[in-house]
Amino acid sequence: MSEFLQEMNRRRTFAIISHPDAGKTTLTEKLLLFGGAIQLAGTVKGRKAARHATSDWMELEKQRGISVTSSVMQFPYGNRIVNLLDTPGHEDFSEDTYRTLTAVDSALMVIDCAKGVEERTIKLMDVCRLRDTPIMTFINKLDREGREPLELLDEVEKVLRIRCAPVTWPIGMGRELKGVYHLLEDFIHLYAPSKDGRINEGAIIAGLGSDEAAAALGPDVIDALREEIELVQGAADPFDHADYLAGRQTPVYFGSAISNFGVQEMLDGFCRYAPPPRPRAADARAVAPHEEAFSGFVFKIQANMDPQHRDRIAFLRVCSGVWRAGMKARHVRLGREVKISDALTFMAAEREHVAEAYPGDIIGLHNHGTIRIGDTFTEGEALAFTGVPDFAPELFRRARLRDPLKTKALVKGLEQLCEEGATQLFKPLNSNDLILGAVGVLQFDVAAYRLKSEYNTDCLFENVNVTTARWVSCADAKRFEEFRNKCFDNLALDHHGELVYIAPTRVNLQLTQERWPEVRFSATREHG
Ligand code: G4P
């Protein structure tokens, strides 16, 4: 096999999805610890502030340095190269999460064993289902009292509509937690908590039926366990690799991220079963990862990671071929060739500069305003990857400057922040207003804070008479012109210059849609 194919097949690119507080941050730390990317857990701590409150976000701002690497964490494990893409915990940043999920090949779902399936997990699961993303499940916090394991699996099956195949099974819970049993490999891993961040060894005992197992757990526990496992094997689906890859079945692992327990079994299973880079849909055709010509798409942009340099980083997922330092690539939307000389790579454990990236890897491109979310780069072919959405915002505010002389800086700041995709800028055709749209209210606080600190403009966001927005288009140019003239007062341009209908009420939107059946009103706008 060529070196390229070997490198490609080693890649495993995934994201963790969970409801806030289920333990995503803690688990991330442990995975990095196993991957040797960090010496002791604790490094990722700062990130979790992002979900709590603006003040925490602002505190996080000071640590921007870490957010470059924590957006993408690459580490070697066994013979694999794992790319873990971070998704923000706070629901006000959910668009960013949705787009990040377009850049992964699989996902890991974390569920709190006391809480079961929660609201945000349901939403994220729906997003994964759109492209049949394979999902592994980690049921966390076994060191606390939780719900019956079978009941939890039942809930996952019913609420998330995916079959469960338990791979490990808890032996007790909370204070009675004794370990986990590996159903596929027939061994018991005894529980030995390690809160200080070291990799937890805990004894491994081969064979549920062995004398050693009986001796280690005692007669009562082993009898109950043997009975329970028989029941589980009868009641639950056996693990089926093909079903997992097709997104029909989720293998389930149990553990306690905080005590570093059960994590290794999950990570081993992940490295063994999770898919290597998968093909990607593009407008002209699907692109297979083993194609030798380089291609990739941008799924995330982050502005001002280093406030000194005002840089904006575009995160590109490599879909095929090899990216090599200094190579030229075609920026498909602009139709021109660009040199990608100083891309960032994210090998957390290695110090030396990584000069190549393979399918599944993420590279960070310096963006000087020419790159948008959804942009495709190729080695020459004019194809565009599809499926990276912009969502119509649900909240709208008008930006009002305290110092009117700063308008230019405000427009520039708003445009650059909007490149990140979390907020969207609308300029009504009939006024000079600047309307910011967002999916979560926290975005306005963050925008105001960043405009001040990064662009030195002091502004307020005040209420505006807009409740919803739709991108509009029409195949009939003449009719579209009529629509434009009639609805002039409700039309705006977004920051890409595309026409948007901004409605004062939902009823108004509905009536307009009925009145103009030829016009397409779209709640998402695909990038690219
Ligand atoms: P998130 O990123 O999904 O939001 O969750 P995070 O890891 O921040 O964990 C949320 C809380 O749950 C944290 O407690 C964390 O310590 C705790 N936790 C995570 N995994 C486990 C586990 O396996 N067992 C138990 N018992 N707790 C766990 P916190 O009090 O909010 O924060 P902290 O003060 O402990 O940092």
PDB file of C-alpha atoms in Angstrom, residues 226-482:
ATOM      1  CA  ARG A 226     -23.447 -13.654  35.286  1.00  0.00           C
ATOM      2  CA  GLU A 227     -27.200 -13.666  35.376  1.00  0.00           C
ATOM      3  CA  GLU A 228     -27.444 -10.068  34.272  1.00  0.00           C
ATOM      4  CA  ILE A 229     -25.042 -10.569  31.355  1.00  0.00           C
ATOM      5  CA  GLU A 230     -27.073 -13.514  30.168  1.00  0.00           C
ATOM      6  CA  LEU A 231     -30.130 -11.338  30.247  1.00  0.00           C
ATOM      7  CA  VAL A 232     -28.366  -8.497  28.420  1.00  0.00           C
ATOM      8  CA  GLN A 233     -27.077 -10.832  25.740  1.00  0.00           C
ATOM      9  CA  GLY A 234     -30.588 -12.076  25.219  1.00  0.00           C
ATOM     10  CA  ALA A 235     -32.272  -8.665  25.271  1.00  0.00           C
ATOM     11  CA  ALA A 236     -29.855  -6.365  23.450  1.00  0.00           C
ATOM     12  CA  ASP A 237     -28.606  -6.468  19.878  1.00  0.00           C
ATOM     13  CA  PRO A 238     -25.170  -7.954  19.384  1.00  0.00           C
ATOM     14  CA  PHE A 239     -22.603  -5.507  18.041  1.00  0.00           C
ATOM     15  CA  ASP A 240     -22.692  -5.368  14.249  1.00  0.00           C
ATOM     16  CA  HIS A 241     -19.926  -3.365  12.606  1.00  0.00           C
ATOM     17  CA  ALA A 242     -21.825  -2.752   9.374  1.00  0.00           C
ATOM     18  CA  ASP A 243     -24.895  -1.510  11.252  1.00  0.00           C
ATOM     19  CA  TYR A 244     -22.721   0.856  13.253  1.00  0.00           C
ATOM     20  CA  LEU A 245     -21.069   2.227  10.101  1.00  0.00           C
ATOM     21  CA  ALA A 246     -24.471   2.747   8.521  1.00  0.00           C
ATOM     22  CA  GLY A 247     -25.680   4.734  11.540  1.00  0.00           C
ATOM     23  CA  ARG A 248     -28.318   2.146  12.435  1.00  0.00           C
ATOM     24  CA  GLN A 249     -26.727   0.900  15.645  1.00  0.00           C
ATOM     25  CA  THR A 250     -24.635   2.532  18.338  1.00  0.00           C
ATOM     26  CA  PRO A 251     -22.091   0.530  20.334  1.00  0.00           C
ATOM     27  CA  VAL A 252     -22.422   1.519  23.991  1.00  0.00           C
ATOM     28  CA  TYR A 253     -19.621   1.828  26.557  1.00  0.00           C
ATOM     29  CA  PHE A 254     -20.024   2.620  30.234  1.00  0.00           C
ATOM     30  CA  GLY A 255     -17.543   4.476  32.394  1.00  0.00           C
ATOM     31  CA  SER A 256     -16.587   7.398  34.541  1.00  0.00           C
ATOM     32  CA  ALA A 257     -14.627  10.067  32.730  1.00  0.00           C
ATOM     33  CA  ILE A 258     -13.624  11.811  35.913  1.00  0.00           C
ATOM     34  CA  SER A 259     -12.072   8.685  37.374  1.00  0.00           C
ATOM     35  CA  ASN A 260     -10.642   7.764  34.016  1.00  0.00           C
ATOM     36  CA  PHE A 261     -12.496   4.519  34.060  1.00  0.00           C
ATOM     37  CA  GLY A 262     -13.949   2.688  31.080  1.00  0.00           C
ATOM     38  CA  VAL A 263     -12.401   5.306  28.811  1.00  0.00           C
ATOM     39  CA  GLN A 264      -9.672   3.046  27.509  1.00  0.00           C
ATOM     40  CA  GLU A 265     -12.162   0.379  26.409  1.00  0.00           C
ATOM     41  CA  MET A 266     -14.116   3.027  24.545  1.00  0.00           C
ATOM     42  CA  LEU A 267     -11.009   4.505  22.911  1.00  0.00           C
ATOM     43  CA  ASP A 268      -9.769   1.048  21.887  1.00  0.00           C
ATOM     44  CA  GLY A 269     -13.183   0.293  20.387  1.00  0.00           C
ATOM     45  CA  PHE A 270     -13.210   3.636  18.663  1.00  0.00           C
ATOM     46  CA  CYS A 271      -9.808   3.065  17.061  1.00  0.00           C
ATOM     47  CA  ARG A 272     -10.829  -0.370  15.952  1.00  0.00           C
ATOM     48  CA  TYR A 273     -14.308   0.264  14.600  1.00  0.00           C
ATOM     49  CA  ALA A 274     -14.736   3.957  13.788  1.00  0.00           C
ATOM     50  CA  PRO A 275     -14.607   4.694  10.083  1.00  0.00           C
ATOM     51  CA  PRO A 276     -11.587   6.110   8.265  1.00  0.00           C
ATOM     52  CA  PRO A 277     -12.227   9.198   6.099  1.00  0.00           C
ATOM     53  CA  ARG A 278     -15.465   8.821   4.175  1.00  0.00           C
ATOM     54  CA  PRO A 279     -16.346  10.124   0.695  1.00  0.00           C
ATOM     55  CA  ARG A 280     -17.817  13.624   0.493  1.00  0.00           C
ATOM     56  CA  ALA A 281     -20.615  14.936  -1.672  1.00  0.00           C
ATOM     57  CA  ALA A 282     -19.759  17.772  -4.040  1.00  0.00           C
ATOM     58  CA  ASP A 283     -21.902  19.505  -6.636  1.00  0.00           C
ATOM     59  CA  ALA A 284     -20.416  17.712  -9.621  1.00  0.00           C
ATOM     60  CA  ARG A 285     -19.725  14.295  -8.064  1.00  0.00           C
ATOM     61  CA  ALA A 286     -18.733  12.539  -4.844  1.00  0.00           C
ATOM     62  CA  VAL A 287     -15.067  12.779  -3.907  1.00  0.00           C
ATOM     63  CA  ALA A 288     -13.376   9.668  -2.549  1.00  0.00           C
ATOM     64  CA  PRO A 289     -10.685  10.157   0.087  1.00  0.00           C
ATOM     65  CA  HIS A 290      -8.180   7.977  -1.750  1.00  0.00           C
ATOM     66  CA  GLU A 291      -8.170  10.242  -4.794  1.00  0.00           C
ATOM     67  CA  GLU A 292      -4.690  11.626  -5.134  1.00  0.00           C
ATOM     68  CA  ALA A 293      -5.601  15.190  -6.037  1.00  0.00           C
ATOM     69  CA  PHE A 294      -5.937  17.392  -2.975  1.00  0.00           C
ATOM     70  CA  SER A 295      -9.353  18.774  -2.031  1.00  0.00           C
ATOM     71  CA  GLY A 296     -10.996  20.135   1.094  1.00  0.00           C
ATOM     72  CA  PHE A 297     -13.617  22.517   2.434  1.00  0.00           C
ATOM     73  CA  VAL A 298     -13.788  25.186   5.119  1.00  0.00           C
ATOM     74  CA  PHE A 299     -16.248  24.450   7.925  1.00  0.00           C
ATOM     75  CA  LYS A 300     -15.268  27.022  10.521  1.00  0.00           C
ATOM     76  CA  ILE A 301     -13.661  30.433  10.717  1.00  0.00           C
ATOM     77  CA  GLN A 302     -12.366  32.012  13.870  1.00  0.00           C
ATOM     78  CA  ALA A 303     -11.359  35.662  13.949  1.00  0.00           C
ATOM     79  CA  ASN A 304      -8.653  37.343  15.988  1.00  0.00           C
ATOM     80  CA  MET A 305      -7.250  34.317  17.697  1.00  0.00           C
ATOM     81  CA  ASP A 306      -4.165  36.352  18.184  1.00  0.00           C
ATOM     82  CA  PRO A 307      -5.399  39.893  18.907  1.00  0.00           C
ATOM     83  CA  GLN A 308      -1.926  41.281  18.197  1.00  0.00           C
ATOM     84  CA  HIS A 309      -2.081  40.164  14.617  1.00  0.00           C
ATOM     85  CA  ARG A 310      -5.754  40.422  13.846  1.00  0.00           C
ATOM     86  CA  ASP A 311      -5.574  37.088  12.154  1.00  0.00           C
ATOM     87  CA  ARG A 312      -8.514  34.998  11.142  1.00  0.00           C
ATOM     88  CA  ILE A 313      -8.131  31.279  10.811  1.00  0.00           C
ATOM     89  CA  ALA A 314     -10.183  29.194   8.409  1.00  0.00           C
ATOM     90  CA  PHE A 315     -10.386  25.521   9.373  1.00  0.00           C
ATOM     91  CA  LEU A 316     -10.269  23.265   6.350  1.00  0.00           C
ATOM     92  CA  ARG A 317     -10.978  19.568   6.349  1.00  0.00           C
ATOM     93  CA  VAL A 318      -8.841  17.641   3.876  1.00  0.00           C
ATOM     94  CA  CYS A 319     -11.187  15.405   1.846  1.00  0.00           C
ATOM     95  CA  SER A 320      -8.773  13.814  -0.620  1.00  0.00           C
ATOM     96  CA  GLY A 321      -5.092  13.838  -1.557  1.00  0.00           C
ATOM     97  CA  VAL A 322      -2.301  15.376   0.460  1.00  0.00           C
ATOM     98  CA  TRP A 323      -1.813  18.948   1.504  1.00  0.00           C
ATOM     99  CA  ARG A 324       1.909  19.818   1.479  1.00  0.00           C
ATOM    100  CA  ALA A 325       3.393  22.966   2.929  1.00  0.00           C
ATOM    101  CA  GLY A 326       3.744  25.659   0.294  1.00  0.00           C
ATOM    102  CA  MET A 327       1.473  24.037  -2.245  1.00  0.00           C
ATOM    103  CA  LYS A 328      -0.807  25.959  -4.542  1.00  0.00           C
ATOM    104  CA  ALA A 329      -4.511  25.230  -4.595  1.00  0.00           C
ATOM    105  CA  ARG A 330      -7.506  26.492  -6.478  1.00  0.00           C
ATOM    106  CA  HIS A 331      -9.941  28.608  -4.482  1.00  0.00           C
ATOM    107  CA  VAL A 332     -12.976  27.363  -6.382  1.00  0.00           C
ATOM    108  CA  ARG A 333     -15.464  30.123  -5.564  1.00  0.00           C
ATOM    109  CA  LEU A 334     -13.013  32.837  -6.602  1.00  0.00           C
ATOM    110  CA  GLY A 335     -11.786  30.754  -9.513  1.00  0.00           C
ATOM    111  CA  ARG A 336      -8.152  31.472  -8.837  1.00  0.00           C
ATOM    112  CA  GLU A 337      -5.044  29.791  -7.608  1.00  0.00           C
ATOM    113  CA  VAL A 338      -3.748  30.646  -4.150  1.00  0.00           C
ATOM    114  CA  LYS A 339      -0.626  29.669  -2.305  1.00  0.00           C
ATOM    115  CA  ILE A 340      -1.283  28.007   1.029  1.00  0.00           C
ATOM    116  CA  SER A 341       2.116  28.525   2.506  1.00  0.00           C
ATOM    117  CA  ASP A 342       1.739  28.920   6.208  1.00  0.00           C
ATOM    118  CA  ALA A 343      -1.150  26.626   7.127  1.00  0.00           C
ATOM    119  CA  LEU A 344      -1.374  25.477  10.726  1.00  0.00           C
ATOM    120  CA  THR A 345      -1.527  21.825  11.626  1.00  0.00           C
ATOM    121  CA  PHE A 346      -2.648  20.435  14.938  1.00  0.00           C
ATOM    122  CA  MET A 347      -0.408  17.594  16.005  1.00  0.00           C
ATOM    123  CA  ALA A 348      -0.597  18.290  19.722  1.00  0.00           C
ATOM    124  CA  ALA A 349       2.080  15.877  20.847  1.00  0.00           C
ATOM    125  CA  GLU A 350       4.758  16.593  18.313  1.00  0.00           C
ATOM    126  CA  ARG A 351       6.897  19.603  18.399  1.00  0.00           C
ATOM    127  CA  GLU A 352       8.323  19.538  14.941  1.00  0.00           C
ATOM    128  CA  HIS A 353       6.466  21.272  12.198  1.00  0.00           C
ATOM    129  CA  VAL A 354       4.112  18.911  10.415  1.00  0.00           C
ATOM    130  CA  ALA A 355       4.408  19.630   6.739  1.00  0.00           C
ATOM    131  CA  GLU A 356       1.712  17.334   5.396  1.00  0.00           C
ATOM    132  CA  ALA A 357      -1.945  16.713   6.026  1.00  0.00           C
ATOM    133  CA  TYR A 358      -3.987  13.744   4.828  1.00  0.00           C
ATOM    134  CA  PRO A 359      -7.694  13.094   4.322  1.00  0.00           C
ATOM    135  CA  GLY A 360      -9.454  13.483   7.650  1.00  0.00           C
ATOM    136  CA  ASP A 361      -6.906  16.017   8.911  1.00  0.00           C
ATOM    137  CA  ILE A 362      -7.704  19.653   9.540  1.00  0.00           C
ATOM    138  CA  ILE A 363      -5.463  22.514   8.531  1.00  0.00           C
ATOM    139  CA  GLY A 364      -5.789  26.136   9.591  1.00  0.00           C
ATOM    140  CA  LEU A 365      -5.496  28.692   6.796  1.00  0.00           C
ATOM    141  CA  HIS A 366      -4.793  32.347   7.408  1.00  0.00           C
ATOM    142  CA  ASN A 367      -7.791  34.211   6.102  1.00  0.00           C
ATOM    143  CA  HIS A 368      -7.444  37.758   4.869  1.00  0.00           C
ATOM    144  CA  GLY A 369     -11.109  38.139   4.077  1.00  0.00           C
ATOM    145  CA  THR A 370     -11.156  35.982   0.956  1.00  0.00           C
ATOM    146  CA  ILE A 371     -12.264  32.732   2.586  1.00  0.00           C
ATOM    147  CA  ARG A 372     -15.849  31.994   3.623  1.00  0.00           C
ATOM    148  CA  ILE A 373     -17.351  29.092   5.477  1.00  0.00           C
ATOM    149  CA  GLY A 374     -18.210  26.436   2.895  1.00  0.00           C
ATOM    150  CA  ASP A 375     -15.405  27.353   0.459  1.00  0.00           C
ATOM    151  CA  THR A 376     -13.759  24.509  -1.438  1.00  0.00           C
ATOM    152  CA  PHE A 377     -10.070  24.257  -2.300  1.00  0.00           C
ATOM    153  CA  THR A 378      -8.819  21.756  -4.874  1.00  0.00           C
ATOM    154  CA  GLU A 379      -5.755  20.950  -6.888  1.00  0.00           C
ATOM    155  CA  GLY A 380      -7.429  22.337  -9.977  1.00  0.00           C
ATOM    156  CA  GLU A 381     -10.848  20.783 -10.426  1.00  0.00           C
ATOM    157  CA  ALA A 382     -13.820  23.144 -10.305  1.00  0.00           C
ATOM    158  CA  LEU A 383     -15.966  21.292  -7.813  1.00  0.00           C
ATOM    159  CA  ALA A 384     -17.652  22.552  -4.692  1.00  0.00           C
ATOM    160  CA  PHE A 385     -18.426  20.476  -1.619  1.00  0.00           C
ATOM    161  CA  THR A 386     -22.031  20.766  -0.542  1.00  0.00           C
ATOM    162  CA  GLY A 387     -23.905  20.504   2.712  1.00  0.00           C
ATOM    163  CA  VAL A 388     -22.365  23.196   4.953  1.00  0.00           C
ATOM    164  CA  PRO A 389     -25.362  25.289   6.002  1.00  0.00           C
ATOM    165  CA  ASP A 390     -26.012  28.836   7.202  1.00  0.00           C
ATOM    166  CA  PHE A 391     -29.066  28.934   9.401  1.00  0.00           C
ATOM    167  CA  ALA A 392     -31.575  31.748   9.381  1.00  0.00           C
ATOM    168  CA  PRO A 393     -31.091  33.537  12.691  1.00  0.00           C
ATOM    169  CA  GLU A 394     -33.938  33.813  15.137  1.00  0.00           C
ATOM    170  CA  LEU A 395     -32.967  36.947  17.002  1.00  0.00           C
ATOM    171  CA  PHE A 396     -32.303  40.348  15.498  1.00  0.00           C
ATOM    172  CA  ARG A 397     -30.833  43.540  16.910  1.00  0.00           C
ATOM    173  CA  ARG A 398     -29.792  46.828  15.404  1.00  0.00           C
ATOM    174  CA  ALA A 399     -26.260  47.968  16.110  1.00  0.00           C
ATOM    175  CA  ARG A 400     -26.115  51.507  17.488  1.00  0.00           C
ATOM    176  CA  LEU A 401     -22.786  53.231  17.908  1.00  0.00           C
ATOM    177  CA  ARG A 402     -22.036  55.405  20.870  1.00  0.00           C
ATOM    178  CA  ASP A 403     -19.563  57.307  18.701  1.00  0.00           C
ATOM    179  CA  PRO A 404     -21.059  57.878  15.228  1.00  0.00           C
ATOM    180  CA  LEU A 405     -17.638  58.574  13.769  1.00  0.00           C
ATOM    181  CA  LYS A 406     -16.736  54.945  14.151  1.00  0.00           C
ATOM    182  CA  THR A 407     -19.151  53.621  11.517  1.00  0.00           C
ATOM    183  CA  LYS A 408     -16.415  52.341   9.249  1.00  0.00           C
ATOM    184  CA  ALA A 409     -14.755  50.380  12.020  1.00  0.00           C
ATOM    185  CA  LEU A 410     -18.135  49.006  13.093  1.00  0.00           C
ATOM    186  CA  VAL A 411     -18.967  47.751   9.609  1.00  0.00           C
ATOM    187  CA  LYS A 412     -15.542  46.150   9.291  1.00  0.00           C
ATOM    188  CA  GLY A 413     -15.802  44.530  12.721  1.00  0.00           C
ATOM    189  CA  LEU A 414     -19.302  43.210  12.121  1.00  0.00           C
ATOM    190  CA  GLU A 415     -18.336  41.838   8.721  1.00  0.00           C
ATOM    191  CA  GLN A 416     -15.302  40.065  10.106  1.00  0.00           C
ATOM    192  CA  LEU A 417     -17.165  38.601  13.068  1.00  0.00           C
ATOM    193  CA  CYS A 418     -19.877  37.427  10.698  1.00  0.00           C
ATOM    194  CA  GLU A 419     -17.299  35.502   8.693  1.00  0.00           C
ATOM    195  CA  GLU A 420     -17.191  33.150  11.662  1.00  0.00           C
ATOM    196  CA  GLY A 421     -20.786  32.245  10.941  1.00  0.00           C
ATOM    197  CA  ALA A 422     -22.165  32.616  14.474  1.00  0.00           C
ATOM    198  CA  THR A 423     -23.796  35.919  13.662  1.00  0.00           C
ATOM    199  CA  GLN A 424     -25.066  37.337  10.407  1.00  0.00           C
ATOM    200  CA  LEU A 425     -25.176  40.905   9.204  1.00  0.00           C
ATOM    201  CA  PHE A 426     -28.115  42.313   7.305  1.00  0.00           C
ATOM    202  CA  LYS A 427     -28.187  45.692   5.592  1.00  0.00           C
ATOM    203  CA  PRO A 428     -31.764  46.726   4.754  1.00  0.00           C
ATOM    204  CA  LEU A 429     -32.123  48.108   1.224  1.00  0.00           C
ATOM    205  CA  ASN A 430     -34.108  51.084   2.484  1.00  0.00           C
ATOM    206  CA  SER A 431     -31.822  52.380   5.253  1.00  0.00           C
ATOM    207  CA  ASN A 432     -28.273  52.503   6.549  1.00  0.00           C
ATOM    208  CA  ASP A 433     -29.092  50.277   9.511  1.00  0.00           C
ATOM    209  CA  LEU A 434     -26.830  47.423  10.438  1.00  0.00           C
ATOM    210  CA  ILE A 435     -28.877  44.521  11.757  1.00  0.00           C
ATOM    211  CA  LEU A 436     -27.192  41.620  13.417  1.00  0.00           C
ATOM    212  CA  GLY A 437     -28.905  38.246  13.461  1.00  0.00           C
ATOM    213  CA  ALA A 438     -28.017  35.404  15.792  1.00  0.00           C
ATOM    214  CA  VAL A 439     -29.450  32.137  17.003  1.00  0.00           C
ATOM    215  CA  GLY A 440     -28.671  32.820  20.660  1.00  0.00           C
ATOM    216  CA  VAL A 441     -28.882  35.967  22.749  1.00  0.00           C
ATOM    217  CA  LEU A 442     -25.391  35.482  24.160  1.00  0.00           C
ATOM    218  CA  GLN A 443     -24.037  36.195  20.688  1.00  0.00           C
ATOM    219  CA  PHE A 444     -24.960  39.868  21.017  1.00  0.00           C
ATOM    220  CA  ASP A 445     -23.030  40.258  24.250  1.00  0.00           C
ATOM    221  CA  VAL A 446     -20.079  38.489  22.755  1.00  0.00           C
ATOM    222  CA  ALA A 447     -20.249  40.625  19.608  1.00  0.00           C
ATOM    223  CA  ALA A 448     -20.437  43.866  21.620  1.00  0.00           C
ATOM    224  CA  TYR A 449     -17.525  42.782  23.761  1.00  0.00           C
ATOM    225  CA  ARG A 450     -15.397  41.759  20.835  1.00  0.00           C
ATOM    226  CA  LEU A 451     -16.209  44.900  18.830  1.00  0.00           C
ATOM    227  CA  LYS A 452     -14.889  46.897  21.735  1.00  0.00           C
ATOM    228  CA  SER A 453     -11.803  44.880  22.455  1.00  0.00           C
ATOM    229  CA  GLU A 454     -10.829  43.907  18.937  1.00  0.00           C
ATOM    230  CA  TYR A 455     -12.091  46.845  16.860  1.00  0.00           C
ATOM    231  CA  ASN A 456     -12.199  49.598  19.444  1.00  0.00           C
ATOM    232  CA  THR A 457     -15.842  50.419  18.706  1.00  0.00           C
ATOM    233  CA  ASP A 458     -18.371  50.894  21.433  1.00  0.00           C
ATOM    234  CA  CYS A 459     -21.833  49.843  20.374  1.00  0.00           C
ATOM    235  CA  LEU A 460     -25.193  48.740  21.707  1.00  0.00           C
ATOM    236  CA  PHE A 461     -27.585  46.257  20.237  1.00  0.00           C
ATOM    237  CA  GLU A 462     -31.161  47.495  20.378  1.00  0.00           C
ATOM    238  CA  ASN A 463     -34.466  45.922  19.463  1.00  0.00           C
ATOM    239  CA  VAL A 464     -35.574  46.022  15.886  1.00  0.00           C
ATOM    240  CA  ASN A 465     -38.824  45.064  14.249  1.00  0.00           C
ATOM    241  CA  VAL A 466     -37.634  41.841  12.634  1.00  0.00           C
ATOM    242  CA  THR A 467     -38.566  38.358  13.815  1.00  0.00           C
ATOM    243  CA  THR A 468     -37.399  36.081  11.078  1.00  0.00           C
ATOM    244  CA  ALA A 469     -35.401  36.044   7.841  1.00  0.00           C
ATOM    245  CA  ARG A 470     -35.381  33.972   4.667  1.00  0.00           C
ATOM    246  CA  TRP A 471     -32.965  33.905   1.769  1.00  0.00           C
ATOM    247  CA  VAL A 472     -34.886  34.527  -1.419  1.00  0.00           C
ATOM    248  CA  SER A 473     -34.359  33.453  -4.993  1.00  0.00           C
ATOM    249  CA  CYS A 474     -36.495  32.951  -8.087  1.00  0.00           C
ATOM    250  CA  ALA A 475     -35.948  31.257 -11.413  1.00  0.00           C
ATOM    251  CA  ASP A 476     -38.032  33.880 -13.203  1.00  0.00           C
ATOM    252  CA  ALA A 477     -35.887  37.037 -13.330  1.00  0.00           C
ATOM    253  CA  LYS A 478     -38.750  39.325 -14.304  1.00  0.00           C
ATOM    254  CA  ARG A 479     -40.992  38.129 -11.505  1.00  0.00           C
ATOM    255  CA  PHE A 480     -38.104  38.430  -9.067  1.00  0.00           C
ATOM    256  CA  GLU A 481     -37.639  42.066 -10.099  1.00  0.00           C
ATOM    257  CA  GLU A 482     -41.322  42.700  -9.369  1.00  0.00           C
TER     258      GLU A 482
END
